[in-house]
């Protein structure tokens, strides 16, 4: 294994979530003993003695300020990613019945979704391992994030997507020079295809497969930022959209690591899950008494980024919601559209349907009385509406002539 840069001294290795074995953080992507899922582990006790807060605050204005709790070092020349704003959302909060609501606006990343975070960490890892090509299976956003990162690092990219992925996302990835392989099948079938390729394409790093333990670590940085932006405290409650479940489960990991490193006080933080009812393997399992996840074979939803029927971290997500006292909502297609509209019209933030799912889930949970008085609730808005257009031009008023009379004929009330 080639290590291009000094590694994180606090990284103890990778631990198997199935058998518990701690092993070296090398090119392995599953447990060397039982093939179970592995996760990087850090010496949080040492970090707690080191004044980690100061180290972070003195770091760059990117997600790499949290490097002591990340498994790779930044690769030379990477685009800055992360440090998106956390803002109060009083009008949206009033509209959906959640006073004190806040928005973590991850629509403003490099390629307009939070996927730039996991890709930043996974691609840096790929460079450390001396890999030559980046690849992924994607529901749309990951393809763009991988394509852009690969271009910047001077690597070729191969991105695999279901053939019916939104054209705007496919063209976005292609515009960075990535080879876009459209597959006639569901995301889960695309993912299995990638799984069959990994051993036959030496030098390739599949960011959400052979680099998955590193990819998932990037998802922790949303919660790291929220805690820092709140003045080094955890929010009371976060509402997280669920696809593979990596973002939701790593939100819990991130909170635990901040507490163990002495960076934030130990306080309860509830984590709730949001999915569209047309593909709700995780939220249905939660609402159905925290049972095991049952795969969804055919997803039917406009929230394509969340259309993963067999989520890799699905059961883990159910367990996190259960353990933290969180809740869930499976929301209808009409409510997803309403959620997008509310975010745009009340706060001026354009979200893709995954964001509409989160807004609608918060609204449904508010109606069920899930939120406590004074609870500080943060919505994860993870993808921009600008990536897939804003609906049907037929719903617009006809164009007018370049003439003031035409304008006042069309908008008589404007004269007051
Ligand atoms: C991928 C994605 C998610 C879900 O993330 P997972 O880690 O797969 O659960 C949520 N929102 C958007 C916009 C995404 O692209
Ligand atoms: Zn194991």
Tab-separated table of C-alpha atoms and ligand atoms in Angstrom:
chain	number	residue	atom	x	y	z
A	1	UNK	CA	0.000	0.000	0.000
A	2	UNK	CA	1.282	3.469	-0.913
A	3	UNK	CA	0.550	6.233	1.565
A	4	UNK	CA	1.101	9.518	-0.214
A	5	UNK	CA	0.652	11.714	2.874
A	6	UNK	CA	1.134	11.393	6.594
A	7	UNK	CA	-1.862	9.578	8.037
A	8	UNK	CA	-4.107	10.587	10.880
A	9	UNK	CA	-2.330	9.663	14.112
A	10	UNK	CA	-5.638	9.311	15.935
A	11	UNK	CA	-6.852	6.665	13.484
A	12	UNK	CA	-6.503	3.366	15.338
A	13	UNK	CA	-7.629	1.170	12.457
A	14	UNK	CA	-10.922	-0.218	11.209
A	15	UNK	CA	-13.256	-2.191	13.444
A	16	UNK	CA	-15.660	-4.877	12.221
A	17	UNK	CA	-19.234	-4.161	13.210
A	18	UNK	CA	-20.056	-7.882	13.086
A	19	UNK	CA	-17.193	-9.596	14.984
A	20	UNK	CA	-15.580	-6.565	16.661
A	21	UNK	CA	-12.050	-7.213	15.354
A	22	UNK	CA	-9.842	-4.098	15.116
A	23	UNK	CA	-7.621	-4.335	12.043
A	24	UNK	CA	-5.302	-2.115	9.975
A	25	UNK	CA	-6.839	0.618	7.843
A	26	UNK	CA	-5.347	-0.617	4.561
A	27	UNK	CA	-7.032	-1.320	1.229
A	28	UNK	CA	-9.519	-3.770	2.795
A	29	UNK	CA	-13.155	-2.707	2.601
A	30	UNK	CA	-14.724	-5.533	4.604
A	31	UNK	CA	-13.557	-7.423	7.699
A	32	UNK	CA	-10.493	-9.532	6.916
A	33	UNK	CA	-11.896	-12.236	9.201
A	34	UNK	CA	-15.674	-12.475	8.695
A	35	UNK	CA	-16.315	-10.140	5.699
A	36	UNK	CA	-18.533	-7.974	7.931
A	37	UNK	CA	-18.810	-4.195	7.499
A	38	UNK	CA	-15.857	-2.202	8.874
A	39	UNK	CA	-15.698	1.319	10.247
A	40	UNK	CA	-12.695	3.529	11.077
A	41	UNK	CA	-12.002	3.938	14.789
A	42	UNK	CA	-10.252	6.890	16.431
A	43	UNK	CA	-8.400	7.400	19.684
A	44	UNK	CA	-11.037	9.770	21.065
A	45	UNK	CA	-9.473	9.669	24.543
A	46	UNK	CA	-6.235	11.074	23.122
A	47	UNK	CA	-8.203	13.640	21.120
A	48	UNK	CA	-10.025	14.682	24.299
A	49	UNK	CA	-6.649	15.453	25.922
A	50	UNK	CA	-5.546	17.465	22.893
A	51	UNK	CA	-7.963	20.436	22.867
A	52	UNK	CA	-9.593	19.268	19.674
A	53	UNK	CA	-11.905	22.301	19.544
A	54	UNK	CA	-8.962	24.643	19.073
A	55	UNK	CA	-7.428	22.407	16.402
A	56	UNK	CA	-10.700	22.385	14.490
A	57	UNK	CA	-11.279	26.113	14.805
A	58	UNK	CA	-7.778	26.807	13.483
A	59	UNK	CA	-8.364	24.527	10.487
A	60	UNK	CA	-9.427	25.347	6.922
A	61	UNK	CA	-12.934	26.521	5.988
A	62	UNK	CA	-13.736	23.108	4.527
A	63	UNK	CA	-14.757	19.745	5.927
A	64	UNK	CA	-11.049	18.995	6.383
A	65	UNK	CA	-11.108	21.118	9.557
A	66	UNK	CA	-12.445	17.882	11.105
A	67	UNK	CA	-9.422	15.902	9.840
A	68	UNK	CA	-8.600	14.420	13.290
A	69	UNK	CA	-11.936	12.544	13.041
A	70	UNK	CA	-11.573	11.605	9.360
A	71	UNK	CA	-9.694	8.567	7.985
A	72	UNK	CA	-7.764	10.210	5.153
A	73	UNK	CA	-5.799	13.398	4.512
A	74	UNK	CA	-6.960	15.850	1.833
A	75	UNK	CA	-5.575	15.154	-1.627
A	76	UNK	CA	-3.580	17.985	-3.228
A	77	UNK	CA	-5.782	20.295	-5.261
A	78	UNK	CA	-9.183	18.998	-4.170
A	79	UNK	CA	-12.033	21.488	-4.399
A	80	UNK	CA	-13.085	22.901	-1.029
A	81	UNK	CA	-16.236	21.135	0.173
A	82	UNK	CA	-18.464	21.593	3.208
A	83	UNK	CA	-18.959	24.437	5.693
A	84	UNK	CA	-22.448	25.104	4.373
A	85	UNK	CA	-24.719	27.436	6.304
A	86	UNK	CA	-27.022	26.565	9.196
A	87	UNK	CA	-29.859	29.099	9.293
A	88	UNK	CA	-33.065	29.695	11.243
A	89	UNK	CA	-36.166	28.955	9.142
A	90	UNK	CA	-38.948	30.813	10.980
A	91	UNK	CA	-41.435	31.034	8.094
A	92	UNK	CA	-41.067	27.396	7.125
A	93	UNK	CA	-41.264	26.492	10.801
A	94	UNK	CA	-44.526	28.417	11.160
A	95	UNK	CA	-45.935	26.812	7.993
A	96	UNK	CA	-45.317	23.260	9.194
A	97	UNK	CA	-45.803	23.806	12.912
A	98	UNK	CA	-42.209	23.492	14.149
A	99	UNK	CA	-41.181	26.622	16.089
A	100	UNK	CA	-37.420	27.184	16.291
A	101	UNK	CA	-36.833	25.228	13.086
A	102	UNK	CA	-33.386	25.411	11.477
A	103	UNK	CA	-32.096	24.392	8.048
A	104	UNK	CA	-28.703	22.873	7.279
A	105	UNK	CA	-28.378	23.983	3.677
A	106	UNK	CA	-26.353	21.335	1.896
A	107	UNK	CA	-27.820	22.303	-1.466
A	108	UNK	CA	-24.834	24.661	-1.801
A	109	UNK	CA	-21.991	22.226	-2.192
A	110	UNK	CA	-19.684	21.915	-5.185
A	111	UNK	CA	-22.134	19.805	-7.228
A	112	UNK	CA	-25.236	20.969	-5.339
A	113	UNK	CA	-25.718	17.977	-3.055
A	114	UNK	CA	-24.246	16.613	0.181
A	115	UNK	CA	-22.609	13.797	-1.840
A	116	UNK	CA	-19.581	16.072	-2.280
A	117	UNK	CA	-18.775	15.289	1.371
A	118	UNK	CA	-18.453	11.490	1.167
A	119	UNK	CA	-16.732	11.861	-2.197
A	120	UNK	CA	-14.159	14.295	-0.782
A	121	UNK	CA	-13.087	11.709	1.786
A	122	UNK	CA	-13.362	8.665	-0.507
A	123	UNK	CA	-11.436	10.304	-3.346
A	124	UNK	CA	-8.691	11.438	-0.974
A	125	UNK	CA	-8.481	7.829	0.175
A	126	UNK	CA	-8.291	6.663	-3.440
A	127	UNK	CA	-5.267	8.908	-3.944
A	128	UNK	CA	-3.628	7.573	-0.755
A	129	UNK	CA	-4.136	4.021	-2.004
A	130	UNK	CA	-2.667	4.854	-5.403
A	131	UNK	CA	-5.893	4.047	-7.261
A	132	UNK	CA	-6.137	5.369	-10.810
A	133	UNK	CA	-9.878	5.491	-11.602
A	134	UNK	CA	-12.945	6.571	-9.642
A	135	UNK	CA	-16.245	4.752	-10.063
A	136	UNK	CA	-19.630	4.483	-8.385
A	137	UNK	CA	-23.196	3.244	-8.563
A	138	UNK	CA	-25.491	6.241	-8.218
A	139	UNK	CA	-29.102	7.357	-8.057
A	140	UNK	CA	-27.915	10.609	-9.654
A	141	UNK	CA	-26.166	12.927	-7.236
A	142	UNK	CA	-23.212	10.693	-6.453
A	143	UNK	CA	-22.434	10.434	-10.174
A	144	UNK	CA	-21.996	14.198	-10.442
A	145	UNK	CA	-19.938	14.431	-7.261
A	146	UNK	CA	-17.597	11.621	-8.358
A	147	UNK	CA	-17.288	13.034	-11.880
A	148	UNK	CA	-16.309	16.491	-10.623
A	149	UNK	CA	-13.864	15.176	-8.016
A	150	UNK	CA	-12.192	12.879	-10.551
A	151	UNK	CA	-11.824	15.709	-13.062
A	152	UNK	CA	-10.165	17.901	-10.466
A	153	UNK	CA	-7.781	15.090	-9.459
A	154	UNK	CA	-6.980	14.292	-13.095
A	155	UNK	CA	-8.483	10.794	-12.888
A	156	UNK	CA	-10.948	9.111	-15.236
A	157	UNK	CA	-14.393	8.357	-13.798
A	158	UNK	CA	-16.933	5.653	-14.634
A	159	UNK	CA	-20.363	6.236	-13.109
A	160	UNK	CA	-23.175	3.686	-13.285
A	161	UNK	CA	-26.788	4.888	-13.036
A	162	UNK	CA	-30.254	3.474	-13.675
A	163	UNK	CA	-31.132	4.373	-17.283
A	164	UNK	CA	-34.186	6.341	-16.151
A	165	UNK	CA	-32.186	8.698	-13.894
A	166	UNK	CA	-33.099	12.365	-14.483
A	167	UNK	CA	-31.388	13.519	-17.685
A	168	UNK	CA	-30.158	16.707	-16.002
A	169	UNK	CA	-28.170	14.652	-13.482
A	170	UNK	CA	-26.807	12.321	-16.168
A	171	UNK	CA	-25.753	15.260	-18.340
A	172	UNK	CA	-24.261	17.001	-15.311
A	173	UNK	CA	-21.977	14.030	-14.646
A	174	UNK	CA	-21.148	13.656	-18.339
A	175	UNK	CA	-20.210	17.324	-18.571
A	176	UNK	CA	-17.219	16.683	-16.282
A	177	UNK	CA	-15.940	14.108	-18.749
A	178	UNK	CA	-17.078	11.042	-16.805
A	179	UNK	CA	-18.107	7.911	-18.678
A	180	UNK	CA	-21.778	7.540	-17.753
A	181	UNK	CA	-22.991	3.948	-18.016
A	182	UNK	CA	-26.790	3.843	-18.103
A	183	UNK	CA	-28.108	0.489	-16.940
A	184	UNK	CA	-31.567	-0.885	-17.599
A	185	UNK	CA	-32.416	-1.779	-14.035
A	186	UNK	CA	-33.084	-0.462	-10.554
A	187	UNK	CA	-30.417	1.182	-8.405
A	188	UNK	CA	-30.064	-2.054	-6.460
A	189	UNK	CA	-29.332	-3.915	-9.696
A	190	UNK	CA	-26.802	-1.263	-10.704
A	191	UNK	CA	-25.154	-1.658	-7.315
A	192	UNK	CA	-24.959	-5.445	-7.693
A	193	UNK	CA	-23.429	-5.005	-11.145
A	194	UNK	CA	-20.683	-2.850	-9.628
A	195	UNK	CA	-20.155	-5.516	-6.985
A	196	UNK	CA	-19.477	-8.053	-9.734
A	197	UNK	CA	-16.972	-5.730	-11.425
A	198	UNK	CA	-14.793	-4.755	-8.472
A	199	UNK	CA	-12.398	-7.704	-8.692
A	200	UNK	CA	-11.971	-7.412	-12.441
A	201	UNK	CA	-10.987	-3.749	-12.758
A	202	UNK	CA	-7.637	-3.283	-10.986
A	203	UNK	CA	-6.869	0.274	-9.919
A	204	UNK	CA	-10.522	1.311	-9.722
A	205	UNK	CA	-12.011	2.686	-6.538
A	206	UNK	CA	-15.783	2.326	-6.295
A	207	UNK	CA	-16.499	5.107	-3.837
A	208	UNK	CA	-19.629	3.493	-2.384
A	209	UNK	CA	-18.284	-0.061	-2.516
A	210	UNK	CA	-14.540	-0.678	-2.212
A	211	UNK	CA	-14.108	2.753	-0.588
A	212	UNK	CA	-17.381	2.614	1.372
A	213	UNK	CA	-15.864	2.701	4.894
A	214	UNK	CA	-14.164	5.971	3.888
A	215	UNK	CA	-17.052	7.319	1.844
A	216	UNK	CA	-19.438	6.958	4.779
A	217	UNK	CA	-17.047	8.876	7.049
A	218	UNK	CA	-17.511	12.000	4.932
A	219	UNK	CA	-21.195	12.002	5.883
A	220	UNK	CA	-20.249	12.678	9.518
A	221	UNK	CA	-19.157	16.196	8.660
A	222	UNK	CA	-22.699	17.606	8.385
A	223	UNK	CA	-23.285	16.970	12.069
A	224	UNK	CA	-19.769	18.145	12.996
A	225	UNK	CA	-20.562	21.456	11.311
A	226	UNK	CA	-23.993	21.798	12.911
A	227	UNK	CA	-22.505	21.270	16.367
A	228	UNK	CA	-19.787	23.848	15.742
A	229	UNK	CA	-22.277	26.313	14.223
A	230	UNK	CA	-24.465	25.995	17.327
A	231	UNK	CA	-21.491	27.043	19.465
A	232	UNK	CA	-20.254	23.517	20.216
A	233	UNK	CA	-23.430	21.817	21.289
A	234	UNK	CA	-25.569	19.119	19.734
A	235	UNK	CA	-28.968	20.039	18.299
A	236	UNK	CA	-31.929	18.426	20.084
A	237	UNK	CA	-33.323	16.745	16.997
A	238	UNK	CA	-32.241	16.237	13.368
A	239	UNK	CA	-34.440	15.044	10.490
A	240	UNK	CA	-32.425	13.069	7.960
A	241	UNK	CA	-33.371	11.822	4.470
A	242	UNK	CA	-32.568	8.130	4.047
A	243	UNK	CA	-31.268	6.421	0.905
A	244	UNK	CA	-28.604	3.862	1.819
A	245	UNK	CA	-28.785	4.989	5.451
A	246	UNK	CA	-25.129	6.068	5.570
A	247	UNK	CA	-25.941	9.717	6.277
A	248	UNK	CA	-28.327	8.844	9.104
A	249	UNK	CA	-26.129	6.254	10.818
A	250	UNK	CA	-22.983	8.401	10.536
A	251	UNK	CA	-24.858	11.331	12.046
A	252	UNK	CA	-25.081	9.232	15.204
A	253	UNK	CA	-21.422	8.207	14.942
A	254	UNK	CA	-20.418	11.848	14.543
A	255	UNK	CA	-22.338	12.927	17.643
A	256	UNK	CA	-20.815	10.111	19.705
A	257	UNK	CA	-17.297	11.010	18.554
A	258	UNK	CA	-17.754	14.696	19.400
A	259	UNK	CA	-18.908	13.754	22.888
A	260	UNK	CA	-16.116	11.197	23.409
A	261	UNK	CA	-13.514	13.733	22.218
A	262	UNK	CA	-14.748	16.287	24.740
A	263	UNK	CA	-15.777	18.772	22.055
A	264	UNK	CA	-19.468	19.005	22.970
A	265	UNK	CA	-21.297	18.261	26.221
A	266	UNK	CA	-23.026	14.897	26.378
A	267	UNK	CA	-26.690	15.622	25.667
A	268	UNK	CA	-29.497	13.643	24.079
A	269	UNK	CA	-29.961	14.178	20.349
A	270	UNK	CA	-32.890	12.552	18.595
A	271	UNK	CA	-32.399	11.367	15.019
A	272	UNK	CA	-35.483	10.919	12.837
A	273	UNK	CA	-35.749	9.397	9.366
A	274	UNK	CA	-37.554	10.675	6.273
A	275	UNK	CA	-38.472	8.630	3.190
A	276	UNK	CA	-41.081	8.812	0.432
A	277	UNK	CA	-43.830	6.200	0.845
A	278	UNK	CA	-43.016	4.965	-2.686
A	279	UNK	CA	-39.678	3.673	-1.348
A	280	UNK	CA	-39.785	3.515	2.433
A	281	UNK	CA	-37.986	0.359	3.581
A	282	UNK	CA	-36.460	2.137	6.594
A	283	UNK	CA	-39.234	4.495	7.733
A	284	UNK	CA	-41.875	1.781	7.324
A	285	UNK	CA	-39.754	-0.547	9.462
A	286	UNK	CA	-39.496	2.156	12.153
A	287	UNK	CA	-43.215	2.967	12.100
A	288	UNK	CA	-43.991	-0.747	12.136
A	289	UNK	CA	-42.458	-1.238	15.602
A	290	UNK	CA	-38.724	-0.997	14.778
A	291	UNK	CA	-38.747	-4.288	12.878
A	292	UNK	CA	-36.078	-5.501	10.426
A	293	UNK	CA	-35.926	-3.755	7.044
A	294	UNK	CA	-37.705	-5.535	4.186
A	295	UNK	CA	-36.304	-4.661	0.750
A	296	UNK	CA	-38.545	-2.757	-1.665
A	297	UNK	CA	-38.293	-4.274	-5.134
A	298	UNK	CA	-39.763	-1.488	-7.254
A	299	UNK	CA	-39.417	2.103	-6.014
A	300	UNK	CA	-42.086	4.545	-7.173
A	301	UNK	CA	-41.197	8.105	-6.238
A	302	UNK	CA	-40.035	11.405	-7.703
A	303	UNK	CA	-37.437	11.472	-4.907
A	304	UNK	CA	-35.008	9.479	-7.018
A	305	UNK	CA	-32.011	10.127	-4.760
A	306	UNK	CA	-33.765	8.145	-2.042
A	307	UNK	CA	-34.937	5.298	-4.304
A	308	UNK	CA	-32.797	2.556	-2.777
A	309	UNK	CA	-34.883	-0.536	-2.129
A	310	UNK	CA	-32.202	-2.559	-0.314
A	311	UNK	CA	-30.289	-0.008	1.788
A	312	UNK	CA	-26.832	-1.126	2.958
A	313	UNK	CA	-27.220	0.688	6.289
A	314	UNK	CA	-30.987	0.212	6.579
A	315	UNK	CA	-31.106	-1.928	9.724
A	316	UNK	CA	-28.419	0.263	11.260
A	317	UNK	CA	-30.599	3.299	10.584
A	318	UNK	CA	-33.593	1.707	12.333
A	319	UNK	CA	-31.410	0.932	15.347
A	320	UNK	CA	-30.085	4.513	15.530
A	321	UNK	CA	-33.589	5.978	15.422
A	322	UNK	CA	-34.691	3.544	18.122
A	323	UNK	CA	-31.676	4.197	20.346
A	324	UNK	CA	-31.938	7.989	20.131
A	325	UNK	CA	-35.702	8.138	20.687
A	326	UNK	CA	-36.269	9.483	17.190
A	327	UNK	CA	-39.222	8.986	14.908
A	328	UNK	CA	-39.977	8.659	11.195
A	329	UNK	CA	-42.405	9.532	8.440
A	330	UNK	CA	-43.165	7.931	5.076
A	331	UNK	CA	-44.612	10.756	2.979
A	332	UNK	CA	-46.836	10.761	-0.101
A	333	UNK	CA	-45.795	12.092	-3.498
A	334	UNK	CA	-48.159	15.065	-3.141
A	335	UNK	CA	-46.588	15.909	0.200
A	336	UNK	CA	-43.098	15.685	-1.325
A	337	UNK	CA	-44.101	18.246	-3.947
A	338	UNK	CA	-45.701	20.416	-1.265
A	339	UNK	CA	-42.524	20.159	0.838
A	340	UNK	CA	-40.390	21.426	-2.067
A	341	UNK	CA	-42.828	24.256	-2.670
A	342	UNK	CA	-42.920	25.289	0.992
A	343	UNK	CA	-39.128	25.386	1.284
A	344	UNK	CA	-38.839	27.527	-1.839
A	345	UNK	CA	-41.724	29.895	-1.102
A	346	UNK	CA	-41.232	30.419	2.618
A	347	UNK	CA	-37.436	30.488	2.857
A	348	UNK	CA	-36.105	30.995	-0.665
A	349	UNK	CA	-34.329	27.667	-0.838
A	350	UNK	CA	-34.759	25.475	-3.892
A	351	UNK	CA	-34.600	21.796	-2.985
A	352	UNK	CA	-34.812	18.629	-5.026
A	353	UNK	CA	-37.524	16.133	-3.997
A	354	UNK	CA	-35.289	14.601	-1.288
A	355	UNK	CA	-35.567	17.985	0.461
A	356	UNK	CA	-39.320	17.971	-0.041
A	357	UNK	CA	-39.378	14.579	1.669
A	358	UNK	CA	-37.613	16.017	4.724
A	359	UNK	CA	-39.914	19.057	4.973
A	360	UNK	CA	-42.991	16.854	4.548
A	361	UNK	CA	-41.705	14.398	7.155
A	362	UNK	CA	-41.189	17.209	9.670
A	363	UNK	CA	-44.709	18.456	8.955
A	364	UNK	CA	-46.176	14.976	9.456
A	365	UNK	CA	-44.227	14.480	12.676
A	366	UNK	CA	-45.331	17.890	13.981
A	367	UNK	CA	-48.943	16.852	13.409
A	368	UNK	CA	-48.339	13.669	15.365
A	369	UNK	CA	-46.934	15.723	18.261
A	370	UNK	CA	-43.450	14.246	17.997
A	371	UNK	CA	-41.622	17.493	18.814
A	372	UNK	CA	-41.269	18.769	22.361
A	373	UNK	CA	-41.695	22.403	23.360
A	374	UNK	CA	-38.509	24.371	22.748
A	375	UNK	CA	-36.817	21.526	20.935
A	376	UNK	CA	-34.151	22.751	18.480
A	377	UNK	CA	-34.965	20.868	15.269
A	378	UNK	CA	-32.587	20.868	12.281
A	379	UNK	CA	-33.687	19.740	8.802
A	380	UNK	CA	-31.027	18.254	6.518
A	381	UNK	CA	-31.704	19.720	3.058
A	382	UNK	CA	-29.292	17.677	0.979
A	383	UNK	CA	-29.860	18.436	-2.713
A	384	UNK	CA	-30.650	21.469	-4.845
A	385	UNK	CA	-33.748	21.960	-6.976
A	386	UNK	CA	-31.491	23.450	-9.633
A	387	UNK	CA	-30.252	19.954	-10.476
A	388	UNK	CA	-33.510	18.805	-11.945
A	389	UNK	CA	-35.440	21.807	-13.125
A	390	UNK	CA	-38.447	23.325	-11.457
A	391	UNK	CA	-41.426	21.675	-13.042
A	392	UNK	CA	-43.544	22.284	-16.067
A	393	UNK	CA	-43.173	25.499	-18.112
A	394	UNK	CA	-46.843	25.038	-19.123
A	395	UNK	CA	-47.807	26.312	-15.678
A	396	UNK	CA	-46.244	29.731	-16.424
A	397	UNK	CA	-48.205	32.780	-17.604
A	398	UNK	CA	-47.773	33.601	-21.324
A	399	UNK	CA	-44.821	35.846	-22.301
A	400	UNK	CA	-45.635	39.531	-22.853
A	401	UNK	CA	-44.364	42.065	-25.408
A	402	UNK	CA	-41.512	44.436	-24.425
A	403	UNK	CA	-44.036	47.102	-23.622
A	404	UNK	CA	-45.328	48.733	-20.405
A	405	UNK	CA	-48.954	48.544	-21.611
A	406	UNK	CA	-48.564	44.812	-22.115
A	407	UNK	CA	-47.203	44.505	-18.590
A	408	UNK	CA	-50.064	46.436	-16.955
A	409	UNK	CA	-52.611	44.590	-19.070
A	410	UNK	CA	-51.272	41.337	-17.677
A	411	UNK	CA	-50.674	42.602	-14.092
A	412	UNK	CA	-53.233	45.380	-13.465
A	413	UNK	CA	-52.782	45.239	-9.686
A	414	UNK	CA	-49.101	46.283	-9.944
A	415	UNK	CA	-50.189	49.944	-10.296
A	416	UNK	CA	-51.435	49.833	-6.730
B	1	LIG	C1	-27.732	10.172	-1.428
B	1	LIG	C2	-28.678	11.193	-0.954
B	1	LIG	C3	-29.347	11.061	0.283
B	1	LIG	C4	-29.254	9.819	1.135
B	1	LIG	O1	-27.990	9.538	1.644
B	1	LIG	P1	-27.627	8.071	2.138
B	1	LIG	O2	-26.333	8.224	2.807
B	1	LIG	O3	-27.562	7.221	0.902
B	1	LIG	O4	-28.721	7.610	3.030
B	1	LIG	C5	-30.140	12.103	0.705
B	1	LIG	N1	-30.318	13.214	-0.052
B	1	LIG	C6	-29.716	13.366	-1.249
B	1	LIG	C7	-29.988	14.612	-2.029
B	1	LIG	C8	-28.873	12.380	-1.731
B	1	LIG	O5	-28.277	12.543	-2.923
B	2	LIG	ZN1	-15.504	-9.372	11.351
